[in-house]
Short mmCIF file of N, CA and C in Angstrom, two decimals:
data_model
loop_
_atom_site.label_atom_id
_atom_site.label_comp_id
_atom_site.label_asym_id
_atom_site.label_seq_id
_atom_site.Cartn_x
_atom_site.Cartn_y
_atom_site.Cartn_z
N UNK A 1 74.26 -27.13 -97.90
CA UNK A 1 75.09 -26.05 -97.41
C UNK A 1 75.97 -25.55 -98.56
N UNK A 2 75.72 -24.48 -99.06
CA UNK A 2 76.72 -23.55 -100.01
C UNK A 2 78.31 -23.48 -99.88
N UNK A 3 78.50 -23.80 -100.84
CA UNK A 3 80.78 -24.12 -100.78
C UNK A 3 80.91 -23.90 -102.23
N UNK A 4 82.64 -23.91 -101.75
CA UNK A 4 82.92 -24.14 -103.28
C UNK A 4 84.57 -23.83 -103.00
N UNK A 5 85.40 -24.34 -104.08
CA UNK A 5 86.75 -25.09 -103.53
C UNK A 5 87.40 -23.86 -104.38
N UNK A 6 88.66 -23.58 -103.78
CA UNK A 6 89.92 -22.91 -103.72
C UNK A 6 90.98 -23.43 -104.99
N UNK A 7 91.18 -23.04 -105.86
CA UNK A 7 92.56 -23.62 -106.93
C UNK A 7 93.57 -23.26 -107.30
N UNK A 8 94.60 -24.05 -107.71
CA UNK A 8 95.13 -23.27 -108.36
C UNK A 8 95.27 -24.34 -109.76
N UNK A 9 95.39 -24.07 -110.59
CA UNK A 9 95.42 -24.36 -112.43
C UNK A 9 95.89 -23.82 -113.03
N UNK A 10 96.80 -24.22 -114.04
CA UNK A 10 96.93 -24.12 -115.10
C UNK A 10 96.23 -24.30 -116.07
N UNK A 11 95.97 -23.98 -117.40
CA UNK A 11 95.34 -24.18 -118.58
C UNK A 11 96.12 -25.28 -119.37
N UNK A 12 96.43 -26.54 -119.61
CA UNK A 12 97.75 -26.94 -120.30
C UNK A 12 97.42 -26.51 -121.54
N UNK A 13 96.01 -26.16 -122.13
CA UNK A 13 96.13 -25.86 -124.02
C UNK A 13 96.60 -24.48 -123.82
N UNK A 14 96.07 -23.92 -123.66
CA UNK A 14 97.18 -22.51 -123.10
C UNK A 14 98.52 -22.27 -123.30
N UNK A 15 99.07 -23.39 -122.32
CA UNK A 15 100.29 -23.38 -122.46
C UNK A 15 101.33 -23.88 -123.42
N UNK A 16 100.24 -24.81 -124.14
CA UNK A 16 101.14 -25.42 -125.48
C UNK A 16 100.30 -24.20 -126.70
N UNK A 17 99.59 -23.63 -126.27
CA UNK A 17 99.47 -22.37 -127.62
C UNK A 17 100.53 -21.69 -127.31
N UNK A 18 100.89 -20.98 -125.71
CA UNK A 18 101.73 -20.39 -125.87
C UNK A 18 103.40 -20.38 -126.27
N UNK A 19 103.48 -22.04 -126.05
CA UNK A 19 105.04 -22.60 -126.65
C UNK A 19 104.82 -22.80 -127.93
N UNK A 20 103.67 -23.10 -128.94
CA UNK A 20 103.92 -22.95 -130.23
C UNK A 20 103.78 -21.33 -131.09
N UNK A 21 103.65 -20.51 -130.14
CA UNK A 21 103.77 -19.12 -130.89
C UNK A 21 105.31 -18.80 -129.82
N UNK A 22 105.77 -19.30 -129.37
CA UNK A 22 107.10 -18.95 -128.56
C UNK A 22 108.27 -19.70 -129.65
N UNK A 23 107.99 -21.55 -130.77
CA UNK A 23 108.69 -22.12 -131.51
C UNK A 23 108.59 -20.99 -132.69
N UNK A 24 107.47 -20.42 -133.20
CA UNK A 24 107.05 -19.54 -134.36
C UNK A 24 107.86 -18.26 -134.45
N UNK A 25 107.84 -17.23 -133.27
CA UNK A 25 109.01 -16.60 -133.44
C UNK A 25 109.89 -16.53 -133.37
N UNK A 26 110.65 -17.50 -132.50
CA UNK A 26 112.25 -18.18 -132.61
C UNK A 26 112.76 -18.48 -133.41
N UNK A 27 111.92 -18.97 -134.03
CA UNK A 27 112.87 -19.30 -136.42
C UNK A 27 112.43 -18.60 -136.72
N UNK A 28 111.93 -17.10 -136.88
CA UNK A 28 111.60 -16.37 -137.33
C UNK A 28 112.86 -14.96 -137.04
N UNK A 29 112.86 -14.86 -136.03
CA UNK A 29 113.62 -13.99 -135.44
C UNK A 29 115.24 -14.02 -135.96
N UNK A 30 115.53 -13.02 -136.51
CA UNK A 30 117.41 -13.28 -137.31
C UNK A 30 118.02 -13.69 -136.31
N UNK A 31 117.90 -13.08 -135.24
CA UNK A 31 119.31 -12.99 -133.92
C UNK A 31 119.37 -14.64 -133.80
N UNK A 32 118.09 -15.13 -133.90
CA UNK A 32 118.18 -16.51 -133.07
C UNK A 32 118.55 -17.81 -134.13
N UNK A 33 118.13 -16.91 -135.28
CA UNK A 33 118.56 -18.57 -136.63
C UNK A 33 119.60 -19.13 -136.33
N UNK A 34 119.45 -20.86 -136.47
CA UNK A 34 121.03 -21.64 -136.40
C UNK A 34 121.79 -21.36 -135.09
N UNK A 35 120.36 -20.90 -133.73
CA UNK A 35 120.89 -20.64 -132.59
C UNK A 35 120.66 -22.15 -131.70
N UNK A 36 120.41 -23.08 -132.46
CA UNK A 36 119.92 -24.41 -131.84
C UNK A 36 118.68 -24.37 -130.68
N UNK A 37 117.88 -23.41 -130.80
CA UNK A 37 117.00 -22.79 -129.52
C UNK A 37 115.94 -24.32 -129.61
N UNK A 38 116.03 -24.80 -128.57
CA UNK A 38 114.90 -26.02 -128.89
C UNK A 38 113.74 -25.62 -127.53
N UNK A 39 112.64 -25.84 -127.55
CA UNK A 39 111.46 -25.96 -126.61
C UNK A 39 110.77 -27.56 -126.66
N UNK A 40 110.78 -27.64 -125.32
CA UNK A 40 110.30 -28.85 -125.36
C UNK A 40 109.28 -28.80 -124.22
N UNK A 41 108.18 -29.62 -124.78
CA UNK A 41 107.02 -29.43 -123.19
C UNK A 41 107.08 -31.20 -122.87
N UNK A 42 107.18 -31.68 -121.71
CA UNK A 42 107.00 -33.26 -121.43
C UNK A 42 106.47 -32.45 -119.63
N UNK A 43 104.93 -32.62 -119.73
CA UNK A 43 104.25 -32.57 -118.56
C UNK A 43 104.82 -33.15 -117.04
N UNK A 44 105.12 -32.43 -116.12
CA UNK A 44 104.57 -30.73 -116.10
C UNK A 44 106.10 -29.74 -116.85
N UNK A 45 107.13 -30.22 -117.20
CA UNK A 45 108.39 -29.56 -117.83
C UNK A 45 108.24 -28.84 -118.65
N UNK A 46 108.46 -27.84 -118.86
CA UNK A 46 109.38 -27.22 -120.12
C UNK A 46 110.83 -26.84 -120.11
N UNK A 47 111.31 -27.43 -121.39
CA UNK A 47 112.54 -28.13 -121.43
C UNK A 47 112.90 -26.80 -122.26
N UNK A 48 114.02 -25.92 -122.06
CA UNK A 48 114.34 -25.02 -123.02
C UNK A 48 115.84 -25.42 -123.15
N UNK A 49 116.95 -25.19 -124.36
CA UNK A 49 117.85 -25.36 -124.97
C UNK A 49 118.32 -24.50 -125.91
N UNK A 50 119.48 -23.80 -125.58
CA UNK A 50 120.28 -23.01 -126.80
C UNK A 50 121.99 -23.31 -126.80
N UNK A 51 121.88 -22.53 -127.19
CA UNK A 51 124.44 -23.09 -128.11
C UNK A 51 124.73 -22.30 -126.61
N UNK A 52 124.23 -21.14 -126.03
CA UNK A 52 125.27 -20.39 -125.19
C UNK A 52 124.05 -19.38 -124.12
N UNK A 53 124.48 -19.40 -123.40
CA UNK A 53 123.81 -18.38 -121.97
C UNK A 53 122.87 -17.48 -122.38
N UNK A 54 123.28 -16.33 -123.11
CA UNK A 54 122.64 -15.45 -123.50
C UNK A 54 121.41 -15.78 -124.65
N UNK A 55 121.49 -16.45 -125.60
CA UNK A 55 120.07 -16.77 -126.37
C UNK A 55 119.65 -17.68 -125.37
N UNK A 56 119.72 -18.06 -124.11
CA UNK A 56 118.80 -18.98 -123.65
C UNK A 56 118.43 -17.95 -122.93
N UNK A 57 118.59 -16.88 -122.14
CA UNK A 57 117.52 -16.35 -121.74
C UNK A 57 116.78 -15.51 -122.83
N UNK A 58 117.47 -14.93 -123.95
CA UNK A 58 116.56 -14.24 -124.56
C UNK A 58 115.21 -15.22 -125.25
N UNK A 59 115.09 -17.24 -125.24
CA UNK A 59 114.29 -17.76 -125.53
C UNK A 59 113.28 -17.88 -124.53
N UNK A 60 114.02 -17.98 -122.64
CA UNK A 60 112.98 -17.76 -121.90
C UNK A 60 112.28 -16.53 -121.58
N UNK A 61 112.67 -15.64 -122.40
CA UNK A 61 111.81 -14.34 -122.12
C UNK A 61 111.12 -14.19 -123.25
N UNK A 62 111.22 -14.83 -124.42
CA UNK A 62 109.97 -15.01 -125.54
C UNK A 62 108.94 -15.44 -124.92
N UNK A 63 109.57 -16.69 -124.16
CA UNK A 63 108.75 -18.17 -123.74
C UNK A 63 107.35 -17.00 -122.44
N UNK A 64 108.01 -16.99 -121.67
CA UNK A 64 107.44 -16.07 -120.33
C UNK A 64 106.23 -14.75 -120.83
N UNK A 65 106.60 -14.30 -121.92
CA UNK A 65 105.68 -13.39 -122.64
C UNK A 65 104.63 -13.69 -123.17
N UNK A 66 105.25 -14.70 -123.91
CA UNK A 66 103.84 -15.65 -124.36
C UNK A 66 103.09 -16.12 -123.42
N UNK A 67 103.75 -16.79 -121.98
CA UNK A 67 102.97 -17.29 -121.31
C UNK A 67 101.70 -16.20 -120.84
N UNK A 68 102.45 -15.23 -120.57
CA UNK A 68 101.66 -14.07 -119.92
C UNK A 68 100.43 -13.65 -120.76
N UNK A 69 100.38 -13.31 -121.62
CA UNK A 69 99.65 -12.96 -122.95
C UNK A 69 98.69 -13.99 -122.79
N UNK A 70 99.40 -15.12 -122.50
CA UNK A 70 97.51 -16.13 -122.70
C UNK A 70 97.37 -16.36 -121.41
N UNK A 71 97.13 -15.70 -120.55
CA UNK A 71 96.72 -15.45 -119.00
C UNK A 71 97.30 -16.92 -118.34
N UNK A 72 98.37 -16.81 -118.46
CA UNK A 72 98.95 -18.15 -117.58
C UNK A 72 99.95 -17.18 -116.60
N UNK A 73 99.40 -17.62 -115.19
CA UNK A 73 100.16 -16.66 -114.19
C UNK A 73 101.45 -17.20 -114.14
N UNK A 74 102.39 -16.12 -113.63
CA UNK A 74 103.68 -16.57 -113.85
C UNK A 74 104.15 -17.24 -112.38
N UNK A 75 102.98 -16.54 -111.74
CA UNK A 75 103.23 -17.56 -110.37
C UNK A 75 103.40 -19.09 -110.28
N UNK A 76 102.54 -19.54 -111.34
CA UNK A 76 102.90 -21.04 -110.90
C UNK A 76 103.90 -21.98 -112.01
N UNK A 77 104.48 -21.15 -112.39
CA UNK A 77 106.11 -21.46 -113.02
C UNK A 77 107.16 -21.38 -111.80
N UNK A 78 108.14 -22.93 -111.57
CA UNK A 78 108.77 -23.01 -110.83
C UNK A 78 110.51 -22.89 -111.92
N UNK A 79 110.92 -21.45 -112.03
CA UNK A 79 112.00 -21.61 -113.27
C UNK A 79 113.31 -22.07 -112.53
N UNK A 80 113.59 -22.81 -113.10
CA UNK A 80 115.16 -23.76 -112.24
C UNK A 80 116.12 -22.74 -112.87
N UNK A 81 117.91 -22.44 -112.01
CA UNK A 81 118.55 -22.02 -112.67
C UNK A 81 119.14 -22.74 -114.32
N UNK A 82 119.77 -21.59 -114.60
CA UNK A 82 119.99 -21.88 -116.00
C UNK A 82 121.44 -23.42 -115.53
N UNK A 83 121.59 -24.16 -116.43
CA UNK A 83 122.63 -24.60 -116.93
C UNK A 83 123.54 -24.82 -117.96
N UNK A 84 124.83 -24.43 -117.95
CA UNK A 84 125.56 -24.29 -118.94
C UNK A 84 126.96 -25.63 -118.73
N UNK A 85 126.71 -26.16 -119.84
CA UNK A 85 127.68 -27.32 -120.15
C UNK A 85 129.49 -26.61 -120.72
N UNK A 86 130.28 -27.42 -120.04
CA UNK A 86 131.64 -27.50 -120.46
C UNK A 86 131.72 -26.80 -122.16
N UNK A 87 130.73 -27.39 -123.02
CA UNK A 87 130.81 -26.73 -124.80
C UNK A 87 130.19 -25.51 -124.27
N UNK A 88 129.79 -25.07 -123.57
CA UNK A 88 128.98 -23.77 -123.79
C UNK A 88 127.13 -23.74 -123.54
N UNK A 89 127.30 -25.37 -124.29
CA UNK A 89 125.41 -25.30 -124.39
C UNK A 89 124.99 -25.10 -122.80
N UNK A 90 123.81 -24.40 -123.38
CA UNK A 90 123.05 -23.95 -121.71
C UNK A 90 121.13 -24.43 -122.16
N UNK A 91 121.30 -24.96 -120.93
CA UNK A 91 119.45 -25.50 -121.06
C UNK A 91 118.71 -25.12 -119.58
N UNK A 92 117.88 -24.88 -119.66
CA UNK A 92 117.13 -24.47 -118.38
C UNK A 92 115.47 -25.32 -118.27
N UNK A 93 115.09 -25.35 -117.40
CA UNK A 93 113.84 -26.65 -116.98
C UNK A 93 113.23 -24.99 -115.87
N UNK A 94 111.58 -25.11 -116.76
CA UNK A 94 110.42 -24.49 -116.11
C UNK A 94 109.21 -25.46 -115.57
N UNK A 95 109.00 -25.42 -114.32
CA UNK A 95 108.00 -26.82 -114.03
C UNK A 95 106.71 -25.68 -113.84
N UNK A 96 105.44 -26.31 -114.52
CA UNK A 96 104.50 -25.68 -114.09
C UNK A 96 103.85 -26.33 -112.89
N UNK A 97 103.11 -25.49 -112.10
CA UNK A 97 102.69 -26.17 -110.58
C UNK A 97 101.20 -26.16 -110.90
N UNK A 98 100.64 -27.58 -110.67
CA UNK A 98 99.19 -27.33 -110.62
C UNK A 98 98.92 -27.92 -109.57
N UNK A 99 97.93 -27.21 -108.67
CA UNK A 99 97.29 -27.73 -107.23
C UNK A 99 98.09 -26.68 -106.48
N UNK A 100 97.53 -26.52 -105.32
CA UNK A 100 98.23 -25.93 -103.96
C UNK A 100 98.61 -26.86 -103.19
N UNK A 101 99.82 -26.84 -102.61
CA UNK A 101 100.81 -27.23 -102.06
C UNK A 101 100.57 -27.50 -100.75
N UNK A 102 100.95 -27.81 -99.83
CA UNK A 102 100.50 -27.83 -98.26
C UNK A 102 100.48 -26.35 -97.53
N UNK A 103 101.93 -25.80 -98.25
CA UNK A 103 101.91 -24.19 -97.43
C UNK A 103 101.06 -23.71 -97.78
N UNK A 104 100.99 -23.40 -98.90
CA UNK A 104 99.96 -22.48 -99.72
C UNK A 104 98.57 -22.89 -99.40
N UNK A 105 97.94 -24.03 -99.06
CA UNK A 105 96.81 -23.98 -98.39
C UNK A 105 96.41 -23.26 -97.03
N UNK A 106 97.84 -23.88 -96.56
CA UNK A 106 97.75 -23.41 -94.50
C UNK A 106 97.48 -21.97 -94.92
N UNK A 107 98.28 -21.24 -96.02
CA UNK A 107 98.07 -19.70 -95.79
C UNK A 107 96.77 -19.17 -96.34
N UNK A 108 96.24 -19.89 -97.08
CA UNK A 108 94.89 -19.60 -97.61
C UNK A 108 93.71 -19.97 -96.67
N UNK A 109 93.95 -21.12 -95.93
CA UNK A 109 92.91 -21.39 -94.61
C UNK A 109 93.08 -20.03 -93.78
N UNK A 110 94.44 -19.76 -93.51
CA UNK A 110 94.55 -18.99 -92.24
C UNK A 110 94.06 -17.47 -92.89
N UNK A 111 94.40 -17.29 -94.00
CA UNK A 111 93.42 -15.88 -94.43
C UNK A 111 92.08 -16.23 -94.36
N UNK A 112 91.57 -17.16 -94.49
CA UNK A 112 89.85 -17.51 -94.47
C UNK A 112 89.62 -16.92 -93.50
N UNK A 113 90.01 -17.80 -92.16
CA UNK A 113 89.97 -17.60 -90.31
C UNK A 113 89.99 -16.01 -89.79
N UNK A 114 91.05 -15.23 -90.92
CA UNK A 114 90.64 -13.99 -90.45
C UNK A 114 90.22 -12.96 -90.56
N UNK A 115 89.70 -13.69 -91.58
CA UNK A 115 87.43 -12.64 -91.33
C UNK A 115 86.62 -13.09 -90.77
N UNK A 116 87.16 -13.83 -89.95
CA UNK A 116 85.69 -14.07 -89.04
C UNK A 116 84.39 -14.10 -89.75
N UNK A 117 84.59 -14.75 -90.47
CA UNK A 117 83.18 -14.77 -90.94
C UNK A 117 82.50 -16.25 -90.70
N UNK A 118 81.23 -16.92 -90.84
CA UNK A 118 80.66 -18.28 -90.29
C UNK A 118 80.66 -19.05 -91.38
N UNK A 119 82.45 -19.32 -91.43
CA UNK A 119 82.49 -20.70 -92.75
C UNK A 119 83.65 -21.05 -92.36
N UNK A 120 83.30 -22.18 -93.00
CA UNK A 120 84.68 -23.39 -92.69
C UNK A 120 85.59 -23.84 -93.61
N UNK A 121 86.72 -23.61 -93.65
CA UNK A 121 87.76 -24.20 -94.73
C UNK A 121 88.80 -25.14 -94.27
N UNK A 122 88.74 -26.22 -95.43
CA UNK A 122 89.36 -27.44 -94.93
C UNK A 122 90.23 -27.78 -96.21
N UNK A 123 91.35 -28.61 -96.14
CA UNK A 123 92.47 -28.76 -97.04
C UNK A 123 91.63 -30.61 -97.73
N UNK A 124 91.56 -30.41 -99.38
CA UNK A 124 91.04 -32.02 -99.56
C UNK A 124 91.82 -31.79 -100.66
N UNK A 125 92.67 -32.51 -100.51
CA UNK A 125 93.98 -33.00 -101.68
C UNK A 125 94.89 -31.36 -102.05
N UNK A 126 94.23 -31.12 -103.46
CA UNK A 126 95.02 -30.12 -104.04
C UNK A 126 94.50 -28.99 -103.78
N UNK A 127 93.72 -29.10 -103.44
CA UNK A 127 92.19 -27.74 -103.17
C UNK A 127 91.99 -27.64 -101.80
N UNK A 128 91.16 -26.87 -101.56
CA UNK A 128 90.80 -25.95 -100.41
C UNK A 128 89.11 -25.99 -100.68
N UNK A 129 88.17 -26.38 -99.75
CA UNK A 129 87.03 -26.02 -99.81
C UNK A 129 86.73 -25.06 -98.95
N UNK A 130 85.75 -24.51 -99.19
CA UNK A 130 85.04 -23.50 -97.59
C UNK A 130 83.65 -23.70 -98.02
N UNK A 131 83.15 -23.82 -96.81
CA UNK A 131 81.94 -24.43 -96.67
C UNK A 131 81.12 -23.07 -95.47
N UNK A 132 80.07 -22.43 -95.87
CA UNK A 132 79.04 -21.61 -94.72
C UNK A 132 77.71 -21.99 -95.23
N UNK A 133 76.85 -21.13 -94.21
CA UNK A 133 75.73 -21.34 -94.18
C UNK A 133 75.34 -20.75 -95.44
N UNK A 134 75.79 -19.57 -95.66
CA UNK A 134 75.38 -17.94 -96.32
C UNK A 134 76.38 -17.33 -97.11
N UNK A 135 75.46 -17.79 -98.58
CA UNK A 135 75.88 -17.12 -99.79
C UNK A 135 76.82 -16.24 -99.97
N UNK A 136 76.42 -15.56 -99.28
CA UNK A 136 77.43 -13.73 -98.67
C UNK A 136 78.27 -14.15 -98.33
N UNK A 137 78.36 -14.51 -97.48
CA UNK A 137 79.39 -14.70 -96.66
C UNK A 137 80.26 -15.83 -97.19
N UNK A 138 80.21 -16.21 -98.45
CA UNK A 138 81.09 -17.16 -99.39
C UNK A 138 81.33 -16.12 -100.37
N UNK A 139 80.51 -15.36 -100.73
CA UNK A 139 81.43 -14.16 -101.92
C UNK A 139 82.92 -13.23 -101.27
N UNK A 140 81.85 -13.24 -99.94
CA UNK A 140 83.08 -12.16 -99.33
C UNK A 140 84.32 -12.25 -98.95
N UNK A 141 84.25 -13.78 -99.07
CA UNK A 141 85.65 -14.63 -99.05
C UNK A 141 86.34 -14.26 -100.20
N UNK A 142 85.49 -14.95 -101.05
CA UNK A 142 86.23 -14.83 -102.44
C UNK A 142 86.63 -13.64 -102.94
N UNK A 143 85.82 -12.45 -102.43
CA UNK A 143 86.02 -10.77 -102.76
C UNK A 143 87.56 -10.44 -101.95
N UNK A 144 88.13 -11.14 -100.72
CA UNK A 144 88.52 -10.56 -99.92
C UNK A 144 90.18 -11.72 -100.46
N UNK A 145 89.84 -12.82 -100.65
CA UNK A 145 91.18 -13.85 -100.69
C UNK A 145 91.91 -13.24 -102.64
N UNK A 146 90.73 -12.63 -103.06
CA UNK A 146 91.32 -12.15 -104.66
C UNK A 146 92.24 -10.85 -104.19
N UNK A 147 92.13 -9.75 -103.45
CA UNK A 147 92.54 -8.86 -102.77
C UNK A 147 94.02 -9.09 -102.09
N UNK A 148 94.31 -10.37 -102.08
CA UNK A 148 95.20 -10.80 -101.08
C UNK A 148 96.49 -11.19 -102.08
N UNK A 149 97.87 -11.29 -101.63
CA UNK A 149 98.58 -11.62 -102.59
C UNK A 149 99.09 -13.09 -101.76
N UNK A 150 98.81 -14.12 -103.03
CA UNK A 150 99.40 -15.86 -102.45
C UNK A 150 101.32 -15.97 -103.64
N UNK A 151 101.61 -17.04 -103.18
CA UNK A 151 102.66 -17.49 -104.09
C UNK A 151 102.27 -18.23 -105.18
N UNK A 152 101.46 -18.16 -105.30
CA UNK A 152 100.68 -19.36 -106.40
C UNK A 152 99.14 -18.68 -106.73
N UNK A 153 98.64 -18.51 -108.19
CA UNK A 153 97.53 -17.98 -108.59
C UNK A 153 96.41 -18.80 -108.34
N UNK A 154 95.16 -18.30 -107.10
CA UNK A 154 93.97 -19.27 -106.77
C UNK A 154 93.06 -18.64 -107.92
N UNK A 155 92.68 -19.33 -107.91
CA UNK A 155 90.84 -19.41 -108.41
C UNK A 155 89.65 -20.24 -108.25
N UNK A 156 88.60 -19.95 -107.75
CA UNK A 156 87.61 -20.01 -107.53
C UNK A 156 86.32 -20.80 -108.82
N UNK A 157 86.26 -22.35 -107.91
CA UNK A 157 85.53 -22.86 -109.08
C UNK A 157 83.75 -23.40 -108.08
N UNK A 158 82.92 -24.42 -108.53
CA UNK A 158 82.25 -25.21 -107.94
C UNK A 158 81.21 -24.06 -107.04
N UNK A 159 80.86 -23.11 -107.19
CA UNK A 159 80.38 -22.08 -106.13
C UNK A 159 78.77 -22.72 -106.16
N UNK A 160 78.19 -23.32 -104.81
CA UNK A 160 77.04 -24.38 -105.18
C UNK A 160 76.14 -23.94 -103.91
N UNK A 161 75.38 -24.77 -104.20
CA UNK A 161 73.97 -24.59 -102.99
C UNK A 161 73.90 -26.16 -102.43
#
């Protein structure tokens, strides 16, 4: 019987290309020299750090550009507010999300359910399978759930006989 499972992923080399061209123009950039801007990745975290409020967002909006640029959706960045310490220093924590979540499945089953179409989708760990008889009628899913807007970026892997 033809299936094939529901995702969501990250790329992690991706994402450490995109934090080492995010470290590259940060010492590069005048505004930011001797701005203490540190990046740090410790899975799933990214750890960002500057002297004061304002260069820390102008490092998470390097950071976020880059991400974008190497097709890392920004959907599954969970960005915590900023924090700023008594000296001034301010650090902020970006968690990347990999897998779908419990909601984010229920809402991806329940968009399956309403196309009526003759397949079955069931929640197995981080993923989502759907399972039909007919080929078609597994694209048209996939034609119809890409169409759809989730909180978290799916994609479509395993498409089998």
């Amino acid at each position: 019987m033809p299936s094939f499972d529901i995702v969501s992923e990250v790329d992690e080399q991706e994402v450490a290309n995109a934090l080492n061209q995010a470290r590259k123009e940060i010492t590069n950039r005048f505004d930011l020299k001797g701005s203490g801007a540190e990046l740090d990745y410790e899975r799933p975290t990214l750890h960002l750090r500057a002297n004061d409020a304002f260069k820390l967002s102008v490092i998470r909006e390097i950071l976020l550009g880059k991400l974008a640029r190497r097709n890392v959706s920004l959907k599954n960045l969970d960005i915590k507010a900023p924090a700023v310490s008594s000296t001034g220093r301010a650090s902020q924590e970006i968690v990347v999300r990999q897998g779908l979540d419990s909601d984010v499945a229920r809402l991806v089953i329940h968009a399956v359910r309403e196309l009526a179409l003759k397949v079955q989708a069931q929640i197995q760990g981080d993923h989502v399978r759907v399972t039909g008889k007919n080929r078609d009628d597994l694209q048209r899913v996939i034609a119809a759930l890409r169409a759809k807007e989730f909180p978290r970026a799916l994609s479509f892997r395993n498409l089998r006989d």
